[in-house]
GROMACS .gro file of C-alpha atoms in nm:
model
  501
    1MET     CA    1   9.805  12.178  10.942
    2ASP     CA    2   9.577  12.212  10.671
    3LYS     CA    3   9.501  11.989  10.428
    4THR     CA    4   9.589  12.033  10.049
    5ILE     CA    5   9.384  11.932   9.832
    6LEU     CA    6   9.528  11.796   9.484
    7GLU     CA    7   9.282  11.816   9.134
    8MET     CA    8   9.363  11.658   8.797
    9LYS     CA    9   9.086  11.748   8.612
   10LYS     CA   10   8.943  11.636   8.154
   11ILE     CA   11   9.312  11.514   8.144
   12SER     CA   12   9.390  11.329   7.802
   13ILE     CA   13   9.711  11.267   7.646
   14GLU     CA   14   9.800  11.056   7.333
   15PHE     CA   15  10.083  10.836   7.218
   16PRO     CA   16  10.138  10.751   6.804
   17GLY     CA   17   9.817  10.514   6.798
   18VAL     CA   18   9.673  10.514   7.132
   19LYS     CA   19   9.539  10.731   7.356
   20ALA     CA   20   9.642  10.662   7.674
   21LEU     CA   21   9.389  10.931   7.890
   22ASP     CA   22   9.047  10.990   7.760
   23GLN     CA   23   8.932  11.247   8.017
   24VAL     CA   24   9.052  11.136   8.372
   25ASP     CA   25   8.898  11.345   8.666
   26PHE     CA   26   9.131  11.237   8.981
   27GLU     CA   27   9.145  11.428   9.356
   28ALA     CA   28   9.320  11.338   9.652
   29GLU     CA   29   9.412  11.548   9.984
   30THR     CA   30   9.748  11.569  10.196
   31GLY     CA   31   9.790  11.313  10.491
   32LYS     CA   32   9.534  11.012  10.353
   33SER     CA   33   9.702  10.764  10.132
   34HIS     CA   34   9.443  10.695   9.811
   35ALA     CA   35   9.504  10.348   9.605
   36LEU     CA   36   9.521  10.420   9.181
   37LEU     CA   37   9.412  10.087   9.098
   38GLY     CA   38   9.344   9.992   8.748
   39ALA     CA   39   9.440   9.711   8.449
   40ASN     CA   40   9.781   9.678   8.312
   41GLY     CA   41   9.751   9.979   8.049
   42ALA     CA   42   9.408  10.133   8.222
   43GLY     CA   43   9.652  10.447   8.264
   44LYS     CA   44   9.722  10.437   8.606
   45SER     CA   45  10.128  10.562   8.578
   46THR     CA   46  10.052  10.773   8.265
   47LEU     CA   47   9.808  10.966   8.497
   48MET     CA   48  10.123  11.000   8.778
   49LYS     CA   49  10.397  11.073   8.554
   50VAL     CA   50  10.200  11.380   8.403
   51LEU     CA   51  10.169  11.461   8.730
   52SER     CA   52  10.497  11.415   8.822
   53GLY     CA   53  10.638  11.585   8.487
   54ALA     CA   54  10.702  11.331   8.273
   55TYR     CA   55  10.468  11.412   8.009
   56SER     CA   56  10.442  11.732   7.877
   57HIS     CA   57  10.177  11.704   7.586
   58TYR     CA   58   9.835  11.629   7.818
   59THR     CA   59   9.528  11.856   7.802
   60GLY     CA   60   9.361  11.937   8.095
   61GLU     CA   61   9.379  12.146   8.445
   62ILE     CA   62   9.550  12.054   8.763
   63PHE     CA   63   9.500  12.194   9.064
   64LEU     CA   64   9.611  12.299   9.464
   65ASN     CA   65   9.370  12.362   9.618
   66GLY     CA   66   9.143  12.515   9.347
   67LYS     CA   67   9.435  12.708   9.233
   68GLN     CA   68   9.574  12.592   8.839
   69ILE     CA   69   9.903  12.512   8.889
   70GLU     CA   70  10.129  12.412   8.567
   71ILE     CA   71  10.316  12.092   8.517
   72ARG     CA   72  10.550  12.038   8.276
   73SER     CA   73  10.919  11.895   8.344
   74PRO     CA   74  10.950  11.720   8.678
   75LYS     CA   75  11.142  12.011   8.848
   76ASP     CA   76  10.735  12.207   8.818
   77ALA     CA   77  10.601  11.870   8.985
   78GLN     CA   78  10.907  11.954   9.256
   79GLU     CA   79  10.851  12.326   9.283
   80GLN     CA   80  10.509  12.211   9.366
   81GLY     CA   81  10.556  11.957   9.622
   82ILE     CA   82  10.532  11.609   9.445
   83GLN     CA   83  10.769  11.354   9.436
   84ILE     CA   84  10.775  11.032   9.236
   85VAL     CA   85  10.884  10.646   9.355
   86TYR     CA   86  10.858  10.471   8.998
   87GLN     CA   87  10.780  10.094   8.876
   88GLU     CA   88  11.128  10.013   8.736
   89VAL     CA   89  11.421  10.110   8.967
   90ASP     CA   90  11.698  10.067   8.722
   91THR     CA   91  11.559  10.339   8.530
   92ALA     CA   92  11.568  10.621   8.801
   93LEU     CA   93  11.911  10.531   8.999
   94VAL     CA   94  12.270  10.629   8.844
   95PRO     CA   95  12.407  10.267   8.918
   96SER     CA   96  12.808  10.386   8.877
   97LEU     CA   97  12.752  10.640   9.191
   98SER     CA   98  12.657  10.502   9.527
   99VAL     CA   99  12.372  10.464   9.722
  100GLY     CA  100  12.420  10.845   9.959
  101GLU     CA  101  12.501  11.054   9.590
  102ASN     CA  102  12.144  10.855   9.447
  103ILE     CA  103  11.900  10.977   9.758
  104MET     CA  104  12.115  11.357   9.745
  105LEU     CA  105  12.130  11.317   9.381
  106ASN     CA  106  11.933  11.674   9.402
  107ASP     CA  107  12.121  11.822   9.679
  108THR     CA  108  12.466  11.694   9.397
  109VAL     CA  109  12.343  11.925   9.147
  110ASN     CA  110  12.236  12.235   9.337
  111GLU     CA  111  12.570  12.215   9.560
  112MET     CA  112  12.822  12.131   9.207
  113GLY     CA  113  12.639  12.367   9.049
  114SER     CA  114  12.693  12.704   9.266
  115LYS     CA  115  13.008  12.547   9.474
  116GLN     CA  116  13.235  12.404   9.234
  117PHE     CA  117  13.291  12.131   9.501
  118MET     CA  118  13.173  11.866   9.713
  119ARG     CA  119  13.112  11.839  10.114
  120TRP     CA  120  13.181  11.492  10.072
  121LYS     CA  121  13.131  11.334  10.397
  122ASN     CA  122  12.867  11.611  10.482
  123LEU     CA  123  12.630  11.421  10.197
  124HIS     CA  124  12.687  11.063  10.274
  125ASN     CA  125  12.659  11.217  10.680
  126LYS     CA  126  12.276  11.355  10.566
  127ALA     CA  127  12.229  11.046  10.340
  128THR     CA  128  12.288  10.763  10.605
  129ASP     CA  129  12.090  10.931  10.884
  130ILE     CA  130  11.814  10.938  10.573
  131LEU     CA  131  11.875  10.516  10.544
  132ASN     CA  132  11.873  10.483  10.914
  133LYS     CA  133  11.552  10.683  11.033
  134ILE     CA  134  11.342  10.413  10.753
  135ASN     CA  135  11.546  10.099  10.893
  136ILE     CA  136  11.772  10.055  10.574
  137GLU     CA  137  12.109   9.841  10.621
  138VAL     CA  138  12.273   9.934  10.381
  139SER     CA  139  12.571  10.177  10.300
  140SER     CA  140  12.567  10.501  10.187
  141ARG     CA  141  12.924  10.438  10.027
  142LYS     CA  142  12.812  10.142   9.820
  143LEU     CA  143  12.770  10.140   9.449
  144VAL     CA  144  12.392  10.103   9.362
  145SER     CA  145  12.532   9.870   9.092
  146GLU     CA  146  12.604   9.664   9.364
  147LEU     CA  147  12.236   9.660   9.527
  148THR     CA  148  11.965   9.377   9.518
  149LEU     CA  149  11.626   9.462   9.330
  150ALA     CA  150  11.511   9.572   9.732
  151GLU     CA  151  11.781   9.735   9.810
  152LYS     CA  152  11.715   9.975   9.498
  153GLN     CA  153  11.366   9.996   9.588
  154MET     CA  154  11.455  10.100   9.878
  155VAL     CA  155  11.704  10.383   9.815
  156LEU     CA  156  11.412  10.560   9.536
  157ILE     CA  157  11.195  10.520   9.846
  158ALA     CA  158  11.433  10.756  10.042
  159ARG     CA  159  11.490  10.960   9.787
  160ALA     CA  160  11.187  11.106   9.747
  161VAL     CA  161  11.126  11.110  10.168
  162SER     CA  162  11.513  11.318  10.175
  163THR     CA  163  11.261  11.599  10.049
  164GLN     CA  164  10.948  11.810  10.196
  165CYS     CA  165  10.712  11.725   9.958
  166LYS     CA  166  10.262  11.736   9.989
  167PHE     CA  167  10.252  11.422   9.761
  168LEU     CA  168  10.442  11.086   9.727
  169VAL     CA  169  10.361  10.933   9.450
  170LEU     CA  170  10.468  10.511   9.495
  171ASP     CA  171  10.442  10.351   9.161
  172GLU     CA  172  10.415   9.884   9.289
  173PRO     CA  173  10.665  10.011   9.553
  174THR     CA  174  10.605   9.704   9.747
  175ALA     CA  175  10.707   9.401   9.416
  176PRO     CA  176  11.037   9.414   9.497
  177LEU     CA  177  10.987   9.383   9.836
  178SER     CA  178  10.985   9.097  10.140
  179HIS     CA  179  10.780   9.069  10.419
  180ALA     CA  180  10.968   9.270  10.630
  181GLU     CA  181  11.010   9.548  10.356
  182THR     CA  182  10.648   9.581  10.316
  183THR     CA  183  10.628   9.581  10.638
  184GLN     CA  184  10.842   9.864  10.750
  185LEU     CA  185  10.725  10.045  10.417
  186PHE     CA  186  10.420  10.033  10.512
  187LYS     CA  187  10.542  10.175  10.911
  188ILE     CA  188  10.692  10.466  10.718
  189VAL     CA  189  10.330  10.556  10.483
  190LYS     CA  190  10.188  10.611  10.805
  191LYS     CA  191  10.428  10.842  10.966
  192LEU     CA  192  10.438  11.038  10.655
  193LYS     CA  193  10.066  11.009  10.672
  194GLU     CA  194  10.087  11.129  11.006
  195ASP     CA  195  10.355  11.443  10.937
  196GLY     CA  196  10.069  11.535  10.622
  197VAL     CA  197  10.192  11.381  10.351
  198GLY     CA  198   9.952  11.284  10.082
  199ILE     CA  199  10.047  10.918   9.966
  200ILE     CA  200   9.936  10.755   9.629
  201PHE     CA  201   9.970  10.396   9.607
  202ILE     CA  202   9.980  10.249   9.304
  203SER     CA  203   9.954   9.881   9.307
  204HIS     CA  204   9.783   9.517   9.188
  205ARG     CA  205   9.826   9.335   9.580
  206LEU     CA  206   9.482   9.442   9.673
  207PRO     CA  207   9.527   9.278  10.076
  208GLU     CA  208   9.776   9.505  10.049
  209ILE     CA  209   9.550   9.781   9.911
  210PHE     CA  210   9.307   9.790  10.195
  211GLN     CA  211   9.577   9.767  10.488
  212ILE     CA  212   9.746  10.051  10.351
  213CYS     CA  213   9.445  10.335  10.221
  214ASP     CA  214   9.188  10.548  10.330
  215GLU     CA  215   9.066  10.591   9.933
  216ILE     CA  216   9.053  10.429   9.654
  217THR     CA  217   9.010  10.504   9.235
  218VAL     CA  218   8.952  10.308   8.963
  219MET     CA  219   9.043  10.297   8.620
  220ARG     CA  220   8.961  10.077   8.281
  221ASN     CA  221   9.089  10.189   7.992
  222GLY     CA  222   9.202  10.505   8.065
  223GLN     CA  223   8.926  10.660   8.166
  224PHE     CA  224   8.720  10.714   8.551
  225VAL     CA  225   8.617  10.460   8.662
  226ILE     CA  226   8.468  10.527   9.047
  227LYS     CA  227   8.618  10.730   9.346
  228GLU     CA  228   8.517  10.589   9.697
  229GLN     CA  229   8.630  10.473  10.033
  230THR     CA  230   8.825  10.177  10.149
  231SER     CA  231   8.576  10.091  10.411
  232ALA     CA  232   8.293  10.073  10.139
  233THR     CA  233   8.404   9.816   9.884
  234ASN     CA  234   8.546   9.477   9.923
  235SER     CA  235   8.849   9.327   9.685
  236ASN     CA  236   8.578   9.143   9.418
  237LYS     CA  237   8.362   9.494   9.369
  238VAL     CA  238   8.742   9.648   9.294
  239ILE     CA  239   8.849   9.376   9.076
  240GLU     CA  240   8.510   9.372   8.891
  241ASN     CA  241   8.553   9.770   8.856
  242MET     CA  242   8.879   9.672   8.681
  243LEU     CA  243   8.787   9.432   8.413
  244GLY     CA  244   8.421   9.595   8.340
  245GLU     CA  245   8.354   9.260   8.389
  246LYS     CA  246   8.225   8.947   8.732
  247LEU     CA  247   8.553   8.827   8.863
  248GLU     CA  248   8.604   8.455   8.692
  249GLU     CA  249   8.822   8.194   8.920
  250GLN     CA  250   9.198   8.288   8.846
  251PHE     CA  251   9.396   7.950   8.849
  252PRO     CA  252   9.371   7.692   8.548
  253THR     CA  253   9.218   7.376   8.674
  254TYR     CA  254   9.360   7.071   8.462
  255GLU     CA  255   9.521   6.703   8.487
  256PHE     CA  256   9.879   6.650   8.497
  257THR     CA  257  10.033   6.465   8.237
  258ILE     CA  258  10.339   6.378   8.401
  259GLY     CA  259  10.624   6.191   8.141
  260HIS     CA  260  10.969   6.139   8.151
  261SER     CA  261  11.246   6.273   8.375
  262LEU     CA  262  11.356   6.646   8.101
  263LEU     CA  263  11.587   6.787   8.374
  264LYS     CA  264  11.755   6.710   8.650
  265VAL     CA  265  11.996   6.896   8.911
  266LYS     CA  266  12.253   6.750   9.163
  267GLY     CA  267  12.436   6.987   9.399
  268LEU     CA  268  12.404   7.304   9.192
  269THR     CA  269  12.623   7.633   9.410
  270ASP     CA  270  12.721   7.957   9.231
  271LYS     CA  271  12.953   8.230   9.325
  272GLU     CA  272  12.670   8.482   9.492
  273LYS     CA  273  12.370   8.265   9.639
  274VAL     CA  274  12.286   7.924   9.560
  275LYS     CA  275  12.373   7.651   9.771
  276ASN     CA  276  12.450   7.289   9.691
  277VAL     CA  277  12.061   7.251   9.463
  278SER     CA  278  11.912   6.935   9.342
  279LEU     CA  279  11.649   6.935   9.203
  280GLU     CA  280  11.439   6.694   8.936
  281ILE     CA  281  11.138   6.811   8.644
  282LYS     CA  282  10.916   6.623   8.423
  283GLU     CA  283  10.727   6.651   8.092
  284GLY     CA  284  10.450   6.776   8.160
  285GLU     CA  285  10.531   6.918   8.555
  286ILE     CA  286  10.514   7.252   8.685
  287ILE     CA  287  10.743   7.310   8.982
  288GLY     CA  288  10.729   7.607   9.173
  289ILE     CA  289  11.058   7.750   9.369
  290ALA     CA  290  10.884   7.921   9.701
  291GLY     CA  291  11.096   8.197   9.887
  292LEU     CA  292  11.098   8.508  10.005
  293VAL     CA  293  11.275   8.782   9.876
  294GLY     CA  294  11.641   8.796   9.952
  295ALA     CA  295  11.613   8.389   9.939
  296GLY     CA  296  11.834   8.327   9.621
  297LYS     CA  297  11.539   8.249   9.337
  298THR     CA  298  11.622   8.470   9.080
  299GLU     CA  299  11.995   8.360   9.144
  300LEU     CA  300  11.940   7.993   9.099
  301CYS     CA  301  11.731   8.104   8.797
  302LYS     CA  302  12.004   8.261   8.662
  303ALA     CA  303  12.245   7.954   8.729
  304LEU     CA  304  11.956   7.750   8.530
  305PHE     CA  305  11.996   7.965   8.242
  306GLY     CA  306  12.417   8.011   8.198
  307TYR     CA  307  12.470   8.351   8.356
  308SER     CA  308  12.595   8.262   8.664
  309LYS     CA  309  12.991   8.135   8.695
  310LEU     CA  310  12.953   7.774   8.886
  311THR     CA  311  13.196   7.586   9.136
  312ALA     CA  312  13.005   7.268   9.150
  313GLY     CA  313  12.689   7.079   9.082
  314THR     CA  314  12.568   6.963   8.704
  315ILE     CA  315  12.261   7.041   8.501
  316GLU     CA  316  12.144   6.716   8.229
  317LEU     CA  317  11.862   6.766   8.019
  318ARG     CA  318  11.747   6.408   7.911
  319GLY     CA  319  12.063   6.284   8.019
  320LYS     CA  320  12.285   6.478   7.870
  321GLU     CA  321  12.526   6.689   8.104
  322LEU     CA  322  12.507   7.051   8.022
  323LYS     CA  323  12.784   7.238   8.041
  324LEU     CA  324  12.608   7.595   8.002
  325LYS     CA  325  12.952   7.840   8.002
  326THR     CA  326  12.626   8.190   7.837
  327PRO     CA  327  12.255   8.185   7.791
  328TYR     CA  328  12.337   8.121   7.436
  329ASP     CA  329  12.388   7.784   7.558
  330ALA     CA  330  12.086   7.713   7.760
  331VAL     CA  331  11.914   7.904   7.470
  332ARG     CA  332  12.029   7.630   7.225
  333GLU     CA  333  11.978   7.379   7.466
  334GLY     CA  334  11.611   7.392   7.478
  335ILE     CA  335  11.622   7.673   7.806
  336ALA     CA  336  11.416   7.957   7.828
  337LEU     CA  337  11.407   8.225   8.090
  338VAL     CA  338  11.094   8.470   8.136
  339PRO     CA  339  11.381   8.718   8.450
  340GLU     CA  340  11.203   8.885   8.698
  341GLU     CA  341  11.363   9.248   8.609
  342ARG     CA  342  11.158   9.196   8.179
  343ARG     CA  343  11.236   9.613   8.130
  344LYS     CA  344  11.608   9.542   8.127
  345GLU     CA  345  11.678   9.174   8.112
  346GLY     CA  346  11.340   9.037   7.897
  347VAL     CA  347  11.267   9.269   7.621
  348LEU     CA  348  11.467   9.495   7.415
  349ILE     CA  349  11.255   9.796   7.506
  350SER     CA  350  11.318  10.015   7.218
  351GLU     CA  351  11.251   9.786   6.921
  352SER     CA  352  10.921   9.687   6.849
  353VAL     CA  353  10.644   9.462   6.944
  354ALA     CA  354  10.809   9.200   6.626
  355THR     CA  355  11.178   9.252   6.679
  356ASN     CA  356  11.095   9.134   7.073
  357LEU     CA  357  10.848   8.818   6.945
  358SER     CA  358  11.123   8.720   6.689
  359SER     CA  359  11.434   8.847   6.914
  360ALA     CA  360  11.501   8.488   7.043
  361SER     CA  361  11.498   8.218   6.739
  362LEU     CA  362  11.613   8.474   6.434
  363GLN     CA  363  11.716   8.119   6.236
  364GLN     CA  364  11.367   8.130   6.195
  365PHE     CA  365  11.322   8.518   6.032
  366THR     CA  366  11.629   8.492   5.763
  367THR     CA  367  11.755   8.332   5.491
  368PRO     CA  368  12.077   8.145   5.443
  369LEU     CA  369  12.275   8.517   5.391
  370SER     CA  370  12.124   8.670   5.731
  371PHE     CA  371  11.900   8.859   5.562
  372LEU     CA  372  11.561   8.879   5.763
  373LYS     CA  373  11.252   8.793   5.650
  374LYS     CA  374  11.033   9.071   5.703
  375LYS     CA  375  10.637   8.921   5.556
  376ALA     CA  376  10.750   8.569   5.837
  377GLU     CA  377  10.848   8.811   6.118
  378LYS     CA  378  10.527   8.996   6.025
  379GLN     CA  379  10.316   8.782   6.096
  380LYS     CA  380  10.473   8.505   6.352
  381ALA     CA  381  10.414   8.848   6.540
  382ILE     CA  382  10.060   8.931   6.411
  383GLU     CA  383   9.951   8.558   6.502
  384MET     CA  384  10.105   8.565   6.880
  385ILE     CA  385   9.970   8.866   6.902
  386LYS     CA  386   9.638   8.775   6.879
  387ARG     CA  387   9.722   8.442   7.075
  388LEU     CA  388   9.888   8.628   7.340
  389GLY     CA  389   9.626   8.892   7.392
  390VAL     CA  390   9.864   9.185   7.363
  391LYS     CA  391   9.668   9.497   7.364
  392THR     CA  392   9.927   9.710   7.133
  393PRO     CA  393   9.798   9.886   6.826
  394SER     CA  394  10.015   9.723   6.546
  395GLU     CA  395  10.376   9.428   6.590
  396GLN     CA  396  10.558   9.751   6.473
  397SER     CA  397  10.469   9.989   6.809
  398LYS     CA  398  10.789  10.053   7.052
  399VAL     CA  399  10.795   9.815   7.405
  400GLU     CA  400  10.825  10.061   7.590
  401HIS     CA  401  10.426  10.240   7.519
  402LEU     CA  402  10.309   9.909   7.631
  403SER     CA  403  10.178   9.848   7.945
  404GLY     CA  404  10.382   9.627   8.285
  405GLY     CA  405  10.105   9.320   8.152
  406ASN     CA  406  10.173   9.363   7.727
  407GLN     CA  407  10.606   9.356   7.833
  408GLN     CA  408  10.531   9.057   7.968
  409LYS     CA  409  10.344   8.843   7.774
  410ILE     CA  410  10.645   8.957   7.558
  411ALA     CA  411  10.858   8.854   7.713
  412ILE     CA  412  10.675   8.549   7.735
  413GLY     CA  413  10.589   8.482   7.318
  414LYS     CA  414  10.926   8.504   7.248
  415TRP     CA  415  11.006   8.171   7.415
  416LEU     CA  416  10.672   8.022   7.253
  417ILE     CA  417  10.819   8.129   6.907
  418ALA     CA  418  11.124   7.981   7.018
  419ASP     CA  419  10.966   7.630   7.127
  420ALA     CA  420  11.249   7.565   7.424
  421GLU     CA  421  11.181   7.273   7.672
  422VAL     CA  422  11.211   7.380   7.931
  423TYR     CA  423  11.059   7.753   8.094
  424ILE     CA  424  11.215   7.929   8.383
  425PHE     CA  425  10.978   8.185   8.488
  426ASP     CA  426  11.065   8.406   8.750
  427GLU     CA  427  10.858   8.630   8.938
  428PRO     CA  428  10.653   8.605   8.604
  429THR     CA  429  10.376   8.839   8.796
  430LYS     CA  430  10.475   9.144   8.940
  431GLY     CA  431  10.322   9.416   8.810
  432VAL     CA  432  10.079   9.237   8.602
  433ASP     CA  433   9.735   9.305   8.691
  434VAL     CA  434   9.470   9.063   8.813
  435GLY     CA  435   9.328   8.947   8.435
  436ALA     CA  436   9.694   8.952   8.247
  437LYS     CA  437   9.817   8.702   8.593
  438LYS     CA  438   9.489   8.455   8.432
  439ASP     CA  439   9.616   8.501   8.056
  440ILE     CA  440   9.943   8.445   8.211
  441PHE     CA  441   9.876   8.159   8.416
  442GLU     CA  442   9.670   7.973   8.136
  443LEU     CA  443  10.020   8.058   7.921
  444ILE     CA  444  10.167   7.822   8.162
  445VAL     CA  445   9.937   7.615   8.210
  446GLU     CA  446   9.924   7.541   7.825
  447LEU     CA  447  10.264   7.476   7.784
  448ALA     CA  448  10.292   7.218   8.041
  449GLN     CA  449  10.022   7.026   7.850
  450ARG     CA  450  10.287   7.079   7.564
  451GLY     CA  451  10.505   6.845   7.737
  452LYS     CA  452  10.794   7.106   7.882
  453ALA     CA  453  10.889   7.089   8.231
  454ILE     CA  454  10.795   7.477   8.402
  455ILE     CA  455  10.981   7.636   8.665
  456TYR     CA  456  10.819   7.910   8.879
  457ALA     CA  457  11.024   8.097   9.071
  458SER     CA  458  10.774   8.339   9.318
  459ALA     CA  459  10.720   8.532   9.667
  460GLU     CA  460  10.352   8.507   9.605
  461LEU     CA  461  10.330   8.190   9.775
  462ALA     CA  462   9.907   8.187   9.652
  463GLU     CA  463  10.041   8.195   9.299
  464VAL     CA  464  10.265   7.898   9.352
  465MET     CA  465   9.995   7.697   9.585
  466GLY     CA  466   9.771   7.798   9.273
  467ILE     CA  467   9.977   7.626   8.956
  468THR     CA  468  10.214   7.413   9.012
  469ASN     CA  469  10.224   7.036   9.179
  470ARG     CA  470  10.541   7.049   9.332
  471VAL     CA  471  10.722   7.287   9.529
  472TYR     CA  472  11.086   7.294   9.634
  473VAL     CA  473  11.124   7.595   9.898
  474LEU     CA  474  11.450   7.785   9.863
  475TYR     CA  475  11.582   7.942  10.198
  476ASP     CA  476  11.945   8.148  10.187
  477GLY     CA  477  12.034   7.972   9.854
  478GLN     CA  478  11.983   7.633   9.967
  479ILE     CA  479  11.658   7.388   9.934
  480VAL     CA  480  11.478   7.345  10.268
  481LYS     CA  481  11.162   7.093  10.178
  482GLU     CA  482  11.023   6.971   9.882
  483VAL     CA  483  10.699   6.944   9.921
  484ALA     CA  484  10.382   6.828   9.669
  485THR     CA  485  10.156   7.091   9.641
  486ASP     CA  486   9.803   6.927   9.759
  487GLN     CA  487   9.988   6.822  10.072
  488THR     CA  488  10.113   7.172  10.220
  489SER     CA  489  10.004   7.518  10.250
  490GLU     CA  490  10.042   7.880  10.283
  491GLU     CA  491  10.124   7.870  10.618
  492GLN     CA  492  10.357   7.607  10.595
  493LEU     CA  493  10.497   7.683  10.277
  494LEU     CA  494  10.563   8.072  10.430
  495HIS     CA  495  10.719   7.814  10.763
  496TYR     CA  496  11.016   7.664  10.569
  497SER     CA  497  11.044   8.009  10.397
  498THR     CA  498  11.150   8.167  10.653
  499GLY     CA  499  11.407   7.855  10.789
  500GLY     CA  500  11.178   7.668  10.997
  501ASN     CA  501  11.184   7.307  11.086
   0.00000   0.00000   0.00000
């Protein structure tokens, strides 16, 4: 099969107050997997949005096999055989439609436009065939709104591979996937490469880059840094190219000063996944909730935050039993949650940085007559931006224009202003680069040193080992093991996470 060379030359693009890309060159070819790496805000996703037609106001040129092509809309990109699977799954799926309708969405639009009716049986049969080929056990007739985050991601991938494409862009595709699902995705990637498709792979998980990718391009601050063969480099060199400096120790080293018991949970059970969970956290402690995707970590975090309806169990804060019927009740009692799906649940994406930072503690920024103290809000926002190291042109910039890592810092920052007692972090580093991860870890340690109780829920076992002092392992909605972090290993945590005794 003849290979196709994709070239992007001197690509630049600006948003209000932000030069996102500055004269960037990028090259990839069919039949190979190419990693596009960089810290949050480096411009990786922006460059791929230019390639996929999401942004039309760029300057520069795009070529296929030396022939200049014009991509100013998603339709232009698809006609050139370029497909993209975005990191934020909920922005790319229609929740009120079925799995099959989402997978066959382009066919649905075309057929409805020409014939004014739809052969639903044929549509679901085609969608089921695609799902079966990549071993996704989800009914094509199930509503997308009923799917887990991992299932939504796989539906997006199924939609992308349902069409013939020359280049498939995967933006953080493994972030919500379990080890088994990631392994299955890599099998799909390998098969696509064999079929002559070029894969452009964006990920912050460097081990999987070295497992699946042939070439690496690194970006930094909206500019091209280096392109090289994966076999000719290593993780440390890549990180140094991403950050522009030598790699430092990722996890802060500090002494735990453990105080009195702060939060006690006994026999917690909800209507969905959580079953008879009991745990305790003391002042100054960081406890891990370790488990694979689908273990119930997110459900447990939401249950502790008053989001889920409980069928049994109690939650006590400083000896007082709490009646958490809504998240508002949890916030009022001093419990904060930084959720996994930050764009959907963690930030107000279309609002300013200042509005987001003040959103969890409005009483601090309003008069007795409920008028907003704009000057106080602005001062606090500027202070928090500096403290968190948020890269933003100003406190009035919209959060949607910031990188994933900066959005996550804002999702955390609003709770720092609110000064809660218990902080729940659900996959806080998902889609976040090594530099921003280090900043987040330091923020968490700072909270613990102030006597706060921290719950750190993650499938990234290395992070659980690096940041916590005790770990509860979750399997199928139940805690199956409690261990001191310094008396266990990643291998043991993985063993318990997979149901081992």
